Structures are given as structure tokens and as C-alpha cells.
Amino acid sequence: MSKKQTEKAGSKSDNLRQAIEGKVPSGTLIAIGGAENKGDEPEDDSMNSENANFEKTEILSRFVKELKGRNPLVLVIPTASSLPEELGPSYVKVFHDLKVKNVEVVDIRNREDACKEEYIELVRKAAGIMFTGGDQLKLTSILGGTDFMRLIKERYYNDSLVVGGTSAGAAAMSTQMIYQGMSGAGFIKGSVSITAGLELLNDVAIDTHFITRGRIVRMAQMLATNPTFIGVGLEEDTGIVVKEGKELEVIGSGLVVIVDGRGSTHTNIYEVEEGVPVTMRDLKVHLLGKGDTYTLEIF
């Protein structure tokens, strides 16, 4: 990138910060823990057949309900996926089944794609954005700092845009994100890798497939390094609807685990070497189910 291009990108970032600084988002954010029901899964192949909270397509139906306008345009962004040509159309189908006919797959596979004017124009017209699952580091590496992502963030803050994401698409929404770390080994210092997310949800860390994959310990290590953050662990077929950037409602069939480390009295993470278990005291944990609400006390 030339010096001129670098200065131009920096100027756009500064303009975005000024445009959203201190603002309460006007849009709606929907983060999903992965494996959300799309209406075609056999109920008898999962615990959902015994779960009274389970409703087919509940989460994606709520996404549709939040869309504003007549014939709203929904963009499906399968950038995180290793199989975008398969995953994109699967979301087109379920949205069509839910009576949303105006759906476009934005198949961005590199940063050059994210600069295409036709894709940016679609964001200008969209009522909803859906980031699919896959690899959250791939998603942030390709979209971070691009005009495409800047416009999504600007419209999320200033318009009634609905931004949804599942699995990797949800994990990337927070300020800081976990992009690597074995679920069962998250208690060892150095076993959890953290980087900047897409920063749609401030001072919050999201992790997905949370109960199924036993990820509470790796979330605790994340909070040991960032104790001002609130951890939000999303179970599969479970999500949160966030209004005004802080008012959270649980949807779906499972649980949301809120992990609050702001009152922690001790951690050894800055004392021990890599390879040594991390300890942390006085975490506060909440288990929330369908219909429960929670206010993210962001400072």
C-alpha cells in the first residue's frame, strides 16, 4: 500500500470514529452460538426433541422479524467459511422459506473483493447482514478496516440495520475475540489466542458453542487479561438480541452464560510463565435462558 493509500485509509478510520463516538447504536445486533435450526434438521437426531424451549427456525425468524422496510434486502456474507459456495445458498434457502425473497450472497474471499463498489452499494441498500460461521480470524483479517466493514459499522450505529452472525460470525462481533484455543486446555497460560474483533459490541467478548465444547475456562483466561470486559458465552441454537448496544435478550433453545470478571480479586496470569495454569478468583456467572434479559453495564 502506498503512503497516499495509507493516509486515505487512516482518514476514513478517523472519520468513522468521529461519526460513531459516544453514539448509542440505532441498529440491532443478533449473535448466535452456532448450529441454529434452519428448519431442515431432523428433531429426533438431537436433544432438541426433548427440549421444551426448542422451536424450528426460531432464531432466524427473529432476525427476519427485526428487519425494517418493505421487501427488505438481506446480505449473506460467507467470508469466514471454507465452503462459501455451499453455505451461502443454504441461508438464501432458509430466508426464502421465511418469506424474505430479496437475499444476496456477498462472496468476499479477499480484501480486494471487499473494495468492490457493487458490494459496498449492496450494504448501502441492505436491511440486514448475516455473517456465517467458519473461521473468525479469516473474517476479521479480510474485512477489518475495509470500506465494506466501515459502512456496515456506520449504518449499524446510525440506521436500523440488523447485523447477525453465527458461530465465527458471532465471535467476531466483539471488541476482542478468541480466535484460537483448545476448549479443554484453556486454563494453561498461552493456550488462548486473542485479537481485535469487528468491534460492533464494545467491551464484550463473545464465545460460541459454549457449553457443548466446554469453553468457560478459556473465557476466564480471556477475562483475566481484560477484566473490564464482560464475557458472553453462547450455546448452540441460542442467541442474543442486543438493542442500544447494551440491552440483551436471550432467544433460542439453550443457555447464555454471562461471565463477569470486573469484581475479580486475584489472578496469577501476569505472574506465571507460559504452560502454567491460570487462576482467577471471584468471577460472577449468570445462566440465562429464553426470554431472559440483561443489561451490559459498559463503561
Short mmCIF file of C-alpha atoms in Angstrom, two decimals:
data_model
loop_
_atom_site.label_atom_id
_atom_site.label_comp_id
_atom_site.label_asym_id
_atom_site.label_seq_id
_atom_site.Cartn_x
_atom_site.Cartn_y
_atom_site.Cartn_z
CA MET A 1 0.00 0.00 0.00
CA SER A 2 1.36 3.42 -0.94
CA LYS A 3 1.80 6.27 1.53
CA LYS A 4 -1.15 8.06 -0.08
CA GLN A 5 -3.38 4.99 0.24
CA THR A 6 -2.32 4.52 3.86
CA GLU A 7 -3.15 8.15 4.68
CA LYS A 8 -6.53 7.79 2.95
CA ALA A 9 -7.39 4.63 4.93
CA GLY A 10 -6.33 6.34 8.16
CA SER A 11 -8.51 9.34 7.37
CA LYS A 12 -11.54 7.10 6.77
CA SER A 13 -10.97 5.34 10.08
CA ASP A 14 -10.75 8.68 11.87
CA ASN A 15 -13.96 9.85 10.20
CA LEU A 16 -15.75 6.68 11.27
CA ARG A 17 -14.61 7.08 14.87
CA GLN A 18 -15.91 10.65 14.88
CA ALA A 19 -19.21 9.55 13.32
CA ILE A 20 -19.96 6.92 15.99
CA GLU A 21 -18.07 8.17 19.05
CA GLY A 22 -20.39 8.40 22.04
CA LYS A 23 -23.37 7.23 19.99
CA VAL A 24 -25.89 4.59 21.02
CA PRO A 25 -26.33 2.15 18.12
CA SER A 26 -29.63 2.55 16.30
CA GLY A 27 -29.33 -0.91 14.78
CA THR A 28 -29.92 -4.37 16.22
CA LEU A 29 -27.25 -6.98 16.75
CA ILE A 30 -28.06 -10.71 16.82
CA ALA A 31 -25.24 -13.03 17.86
CA ILE A 32 -25.82 -16.80 17.59
CA GLY A 33 -23.84 -19.59 19.22
CA GLY A 34 -23.81 -21.75 16.09
CA ALA A 35 -25.86 -24.69 14.82
CA GLU A 36 -29.05 -22.63 14.72
CA ASN A 37 -32.02 -24.57 13.40
CA LYS A 38 -32.75 -23.85 9.74
CA GLY A 39 -35.92 -25.93 9.55
CA ASP A 40 -34.47 -28.96 7.78
CA GLU A 41 -32.77 -30.77 10.68
CA PRO A 42 -34.42 -33.99 11.94
CA GLU A 43 -35.62 -33.34 15.50
CA ASP A 44 -35.04 -36.93 16.64
CA ASP A 45 -31.30 -36.66 15.94
CA SER A 46 -30.67 -34.20 18.76
CA MET A 47 -31.64 -33.27 22.28
CA ASN A 48 -33.97 -30.67 20.78
CA SER A 49 -36.72 -33.32 20.66
CA GLU A 50 -36.68 -33.31 24.48
CA ASN A 51 -36.18 -29.57 24.94
CA ALA A 52 -39.43 -27.71 25.53
CA ASN A 53 -37.70 -24.45 24.54
CA PHE A 54 -36.90 -25.71 21.05
CA GLU A 55 -38.70 -24.09 18.12
CA LYS A 56 -37.81 -24.65 14.49
CA THR A 57 -36.09 -21.67 12.85
CA GLU A 58 -36.79 -19.55 15.95
CA ILE A 59 -33.56 -17.58 15.79
CA LEU A 60 -33.56 -16.84 12.07
CA SER A 61 -37.26 -15.99 12.29
CA ARG A 62 -36.41 -13.39 14.91
CA PHE A 63 -33.73 -11.98 12.60
CA VAL A 64 -36.40 -11.61 9.92
CA LYS A 65 -38.83 -10.03 12.37
CA GLU A 66 -36.31 -7.31 13.22
CA LEU A 67 -35.86 -6.26 9.57
CA LYS A 68 -37.31 -2.89 8.62
CA GLY A 69 -38.95 -1.81 5.39
CA ARG A 70 -40.93 -3.44 2.59
CA ASN A 71 -39.14 -6.20 0.70
CA PRO A 72 -36.01 -5.84 2.86
CA LEU A 73 -32.65 -6.79 1.38
CA VAL A 74 -30.63 -9.34 3.37
CA LEU A 75 -26.94 -9.87 2.63
CA VAL A 76 -25.38 -13.23 3.48
CA ILE A 77 -21.62 -12.98 3.97
CA PRO A 78 -19.91 -16.41 4.00
CA THR A 79 -16.37 -14.97 4.16
CA ALA A 80 -15.46 -16.94 7.28
CA SER A 81 -16.39 -20.26 5.68
CA SER A 82 -14.10 -22.64 3.81
CA LEU A 83 -17.15 -23.64 1.72
CA PRO A 84 -18.83 -20.33 0.87
CA GLU A 85 -20.34 -21.70 -2.32
CA GLU A 86 -22.35 -24.17 -0.21
CA LEU A 87 -23.07 -22.16 2.91
CA GLY A 88 -24.28 -19.01 1.19
CA PRO A 89 -27.09 -20.72 -0.76
CA SER A 90 -28.22 -22.61 2.36
CA TYR A 91 -29.02 -19.28 4.02
CA VAL A 92 -30.70 -17.99 0.88
CA LYS A 93 -32.99 -21.02 1.04
CA VAL A 94 -33.95 -20.60 4.69
CA PHE A 95 -34.61 -16.88 4.26
CA HIS A 96 -36.76 -17.63 1.23
CA ASP A 97 -38.65 -20.18 3.35
CA LEU A 98 -39.17 -17.40 5.90
CA LYS A 99 -40.72 -15.22 3.16
CA VAL A 100 -37.71 -12.96 2.63
CA LYS A 101 -37.20 -13.06 -1.12
CA ASN A 102 -34.65 -10.28 -1.53
CA VAL A 103 -31.45 -12.07 -0.49
CA GLU A 104 -27.94 -11.66 -1.92
CA VAL A 105 -24.80 -13.67 -1.18
CA VAL A 106 -21.78 -11.35 -0.94
CA ASP A 107 -18.97 -13.80 -1.63
CA ILE A 108 -15.96 -11.82 -0.41
CA ARG A 109 -12.86 -14.02 -0.41
CA ASN A 110 -10.07 -11.45 -0.07
CA ARG A 111 -9.50 -7.80 0.75
CA GLU A 112 -9.66 -6.83 -2.92
CA ASP A 113 -13.21 -8.21 -3.08
CA ALA A 114 -14.12 -6.07 -0.06
CA CYS A 115 -13.25 -2.95 -2.09
CA LYS A 116 -15.67 -3.72 -4.92
CA GLU A 117 -18.16 -0.90 -5.35
CA GLU A 118 -21.02 -3.29 -6.18
CA TYR A 119 -20.65 -4.94 -2.77
CA ILE A 120 -20.44 -1.60 -0.96
CA GLU A 121 -23.56 -0.45 -2.78
CA LEU A 122 -25.41 -3.53 -1.51
CA VAL A 123 -24.50 -2.58 2.06
CA ARG A 124 -25.98 0.88 1.46
CA LYS A 125 -29.30 -0.76 0.50
CA ALA A 126 -29.37 -3.63 2.99
CA ALA A 127 -31.82 -4.00 5.86
CA GLY A 128 -29.94 -6.96 7.32
CA ILE A 129 -26.48 -8.53 7.28
CA MET A 130 -25.79 -12.18 8.20
CA PHE A 131 -22.22 -13.35 8.81
CA THR A 132 -21.96 -17.14 8.60
CA GLY A 133 -19.76 -19.46 10.61
CA GLY A 134 -16.26 -20.64 9.79
CA ASP A 135 -13.01 -19.02 10.95
CA GLN A 136 -13.34 -15.70 12.77
CA LEU A 137 -9.69 -14.79 12.17
CA LYS A 138 -10.25 -15.19 8.43
CA LEU A 139 -13.29 -12.95 8.69
CA THR A 140 -11.56 -10.13 10.57
CA SER A 141 -8.37 -10.38 8.50
CA ILE A 142 -10.31 -9.94 5.26
CA LEU A 143 -12.90 -7.37 6.34
CA GLY A 144 -11.19 -5.39 9.09
CA GLY A 145 -10.53 -1.78 8.13
CA THR A 146 -12.16 -2.04 4.70
CA ASP A 147 -14.71 0.38 3.29
CA PHE A 148 -17.16 -2.51 3.27
CA MET A 149 -16.85 -3.08 7.02
CA ARG A 150 -16.69 0.62 7.84
CA LEU A 151 -20.02 1.15 6.09
CA ILE A 152 -21.62 -1.76 7.96
CA LYS A 153 -20.48 -0.27 11.27
CA GLU A 154 -21.59 3.24 10.30
CA ARG A 155 -25.05 2.01 9.30
CA TYR A 156 -25.33 -0.16 12.44
CA TYR A 157 -24.78 2.95 14.55
CA ASN A 158 -26.89 5.38 12.54
CA ASP A 159 -29.65 3.33 10.86
CA SER A 160 -31.98 0.46 11.73
CA LEU A 161 -29.61 -2.12 10.22
CA VAL A 162 -29.83 -5.65 11.66
CA VAL A 163 -26.42 -7.30 11.92
CA GLY A 164 -26.45 -11.03 12.64
CA GLY A 165 -23.70 -13.57 12.95
CA THR A 166 -23.46 -17.23 13.87
CA SER A 167 -20.52 -19.14 15.35
CA ALA A 168 -17.42 -17.39 13.93
CA GLY A 169 -19.67 -14.60 12.68
CA ALA A 170 -20.82 -14.00 16.26
CA ALA A 171 -17.40 -14.39 17.88
CA ALA A 172 -16.02 -11.68 15.58
CA MET A 173 -18.59 -9.09 16.67
CA SER A 174 -16.97 -8.21 19.96
CA THR A 175 -14.16 -5.77 20.72
CA GLN A 176 -11.69 -8.54 21.50
CA MET A 177 -12.18 -12.07 20.24
CA ILE A 178 -10.80 -15.51 20.95
CA TYR A 179 -9.64 -16.93 17.64
CA GLN A 180 -7.72 -19.97 18.79
CA GLY A 181 -7.54 -22.14 21.89
CA MET A 182 -8.37 -25.73 22.65
CA SER A 183 -11.54 -25.85 24.74
CA GLY A 184 -10.16 -28.36 27.21
CA ALA A 185 -6.80 -26.64 27.60
CA GLY A 186 -7.88 -23.05 28.09
CA PHE A 187 -6.60 -22.97 31.67
CA ILE A 188 -2.95 -23.08 30.56
CA LYS A 189 -1.33 -19.67 30.00
CA GLY A 190 -0.56 -19.21 26.34
CA SER A 191 -3.18 -21.68 25.14
CA VAL A 192 -5.72 -18.99 24.23
CA SER A 193 -5.09 -16.57 21.35
CA ILE A 194 -6.83 -13.19 21.39
CA THR A 195 -7.03 -10.39 18.83
CA ALA A 196 -9.27 -7.48 17.86
CA GLY A 197 -12.74 -8.29 16.58
CA LEU A 198 -15.06 -6.26 14.36
CA GLU A 199 -15.94 -4.04 17.36
CA LEU A 200 -19.70 -3.95 16.99
CA LEU A 201 -20.21 -4.77 20.66
CA ASN A 202 -17.93 -2.76 22.92
CA ASP A 203 -16.10 -4.14 25.97
CA VAL A 204 -17.63 -7.56 25.45
CA ALA A 205 -16.04 -10.88 24.49
CA ILE A 206 -18.23 -13.47 22.76
CA ASP A 207 -17.52 -17.17 22.57
CA THR A 208 -19.73 -19.72 20.82
CA HIS A 209 -20.64 -23.43 21.08
CA PHE A 210 -20.03 -22.54 24.70
CA ILE A 211 -21.49 -25.38 26.74
CA THR A 212 -21.17 -28.12 24.11
CA ARG A 213 -17.42 -27.51 23.84
CA GLY A 214 -16.74 -26.59 27.48
CA ARG A 215 -15.35 -23.12 26.86
CA ILE A 216 -15.89 -21.34 30.17
CA VAL A 217 -12.27 -21.77 31.29
CA ARG A 218 -10.84 -20.26 28.13
CA MET A 219 -13.28 -17.37 28.55
CA ALA A 220 -11.97 -16.90 32.10
CA GLN A 221 -8.42 -16.62 30.75
CA MET A 222 -9.64 -14.03 28.26
CA LEU A 223 -11.15 -12.02 31.12
CA ALA A 224 -8.02 -12.38 33.23
CA THR A 225 -6.19 -10.33 30.60
CA ASN A 226 -9.15 -7.96 30.01
CA PRO A 227 -11.00 -7.67 33.35
CA THR A 228 -13.09 -4.69 32.21
CA PHE A 229 -14.81 -6.91 29.63
CA ILE A 230 -17.96 -8.97 30.08
CA GLY A 231 -17.85 -12.48 28.65
CA VAL A 232 -20.89 -13.74 26.76
CA GLY A 233 -20.90 -17.48 26.11
CA LEU A 234 -23.50 -18.58 23.55
CA GLU A 235 -24.67 -22.18 23.40
CA GLU A 236 -25.70 -23.76 20.09
CA ASP A 237 -29.15 -22.87 18.73
CA THR A 238 -29.09 -19.96 21.17
CA GLY A 239 -28.54 -16.28 20.61
CA ILE A 240 -28.80 -12.77 21.94
CA VAL A 241 -30.68 -9.82 20.50
CA VAL A 242 -28.90 -6.62 21.51
CA LYS A 243 -30.58 -3.22 21.33
CA GLU A 244 -28.93 0.14 22.01
CA GLY A 245 -25.60 -1.65 22.22
CA LYS A 246 -26.30 -3.00 25.70
CA GLU A 247 -29.86 -4.31 26.23
CA LEU A 248 -29.64 -8.06 25.73
CA GLU A 249 -32.46 -10.59 25.25
CA VAL A 250 -31.90 -14.34 25.03
CA ILE A 251 -33.51 -16.31 22.21
CA GLY A 252 -33.28 -19.96 21.20
CA SER A 253 -33.34 -23.29 22.94
CA GLY A 254 -30.23 -23.23 25.13
CA LEU A 255 -28.40 -21.05 27.63
CA VAL A 256 -26.33 -17.90 27.51
CA VAL A 257 -23.54 -17.76 30.09
CA ILE A 258 -22.54 -14.29 31.28
CA VAL A 259 -19.08 -14.26 32.87
CA ASP A 260 -18.23 -11.03 34.70
CA GLY A 261 -14.66 -10.65 35.91
CA ARG A 262 -14.78 -6.98 36.89
CA GLY A 263 -15.04 -7.88 40.56
CA SER A 264 -12.21 -10.40 40.39
CA THR A 265 -9.91 -10.12 43.40
CA HIS A 266 -6.91 -12.01 42.03
CA THR A 267 -5.36 -13.66 39.00
CA ASN A 268 -1.89 -15.09 38.55
CA ILE A 269 -1.79 -14.59 34.77
CA TYR A 270 0.85 -11.85 34.96
CA GLU A 271 3.00 -13.83 37.39
CA VAL A 272 3.27 -17.28 35.82
CA GLU A 273 5.16 -18.42 32.74
CA GLU A 274 3.52 -19.91 29.67
CA GLY A 275 2.49 -23.50 30.19
CA VAL A 276 1.41 -22.90 33.80
CA PRO A 277 -2.29 -23.00 34.81
CA VAL A 278 -4.02 -19.63 35.13
CA THR A 279 -6.05 -18.94 38.27
CA MET A 280 -8.73 -16.32 38.86
CA ARG A 281 -10.92 -15.59 41.88
CA ASP A 282 -14.37 -14.12 42.39
CA LEU A 283 -15.82 -14.37 38.90
CA LYS A 284 -19.55 -13.73 38.72
CA VAL A 285 -21.51 -16.08 36.46
CA HIS A 286 -25.12 -15.83 35.24
CA LEU A 287 -27.02 -18.53 33.32
CA LEU A 288 -29.75 -17.02 31.16
CA GLY A 289 -32.44 -18.77 29.13
CA LYS A 290 -35.04 -17.86 26.52
CA GLY A 291 -36.75 -14.57 27.27
CA ASP A 292 -34.28 -13.52 29.96
CA THR A 293 -32.83 -10.03 29.70
CA TYR A 294 -29.58 -8.48 30.85
CA THR A 295 -28.07 -5.02 30.67
CA LEU A 296 -24.44 -4.94 29.68
CA GLU A 297 -23.01 -2.30 32.02
CA ILE A 298 -20.44 -0.89 29.64
CA PHE A 299 -18.23 1.89 30.96
#
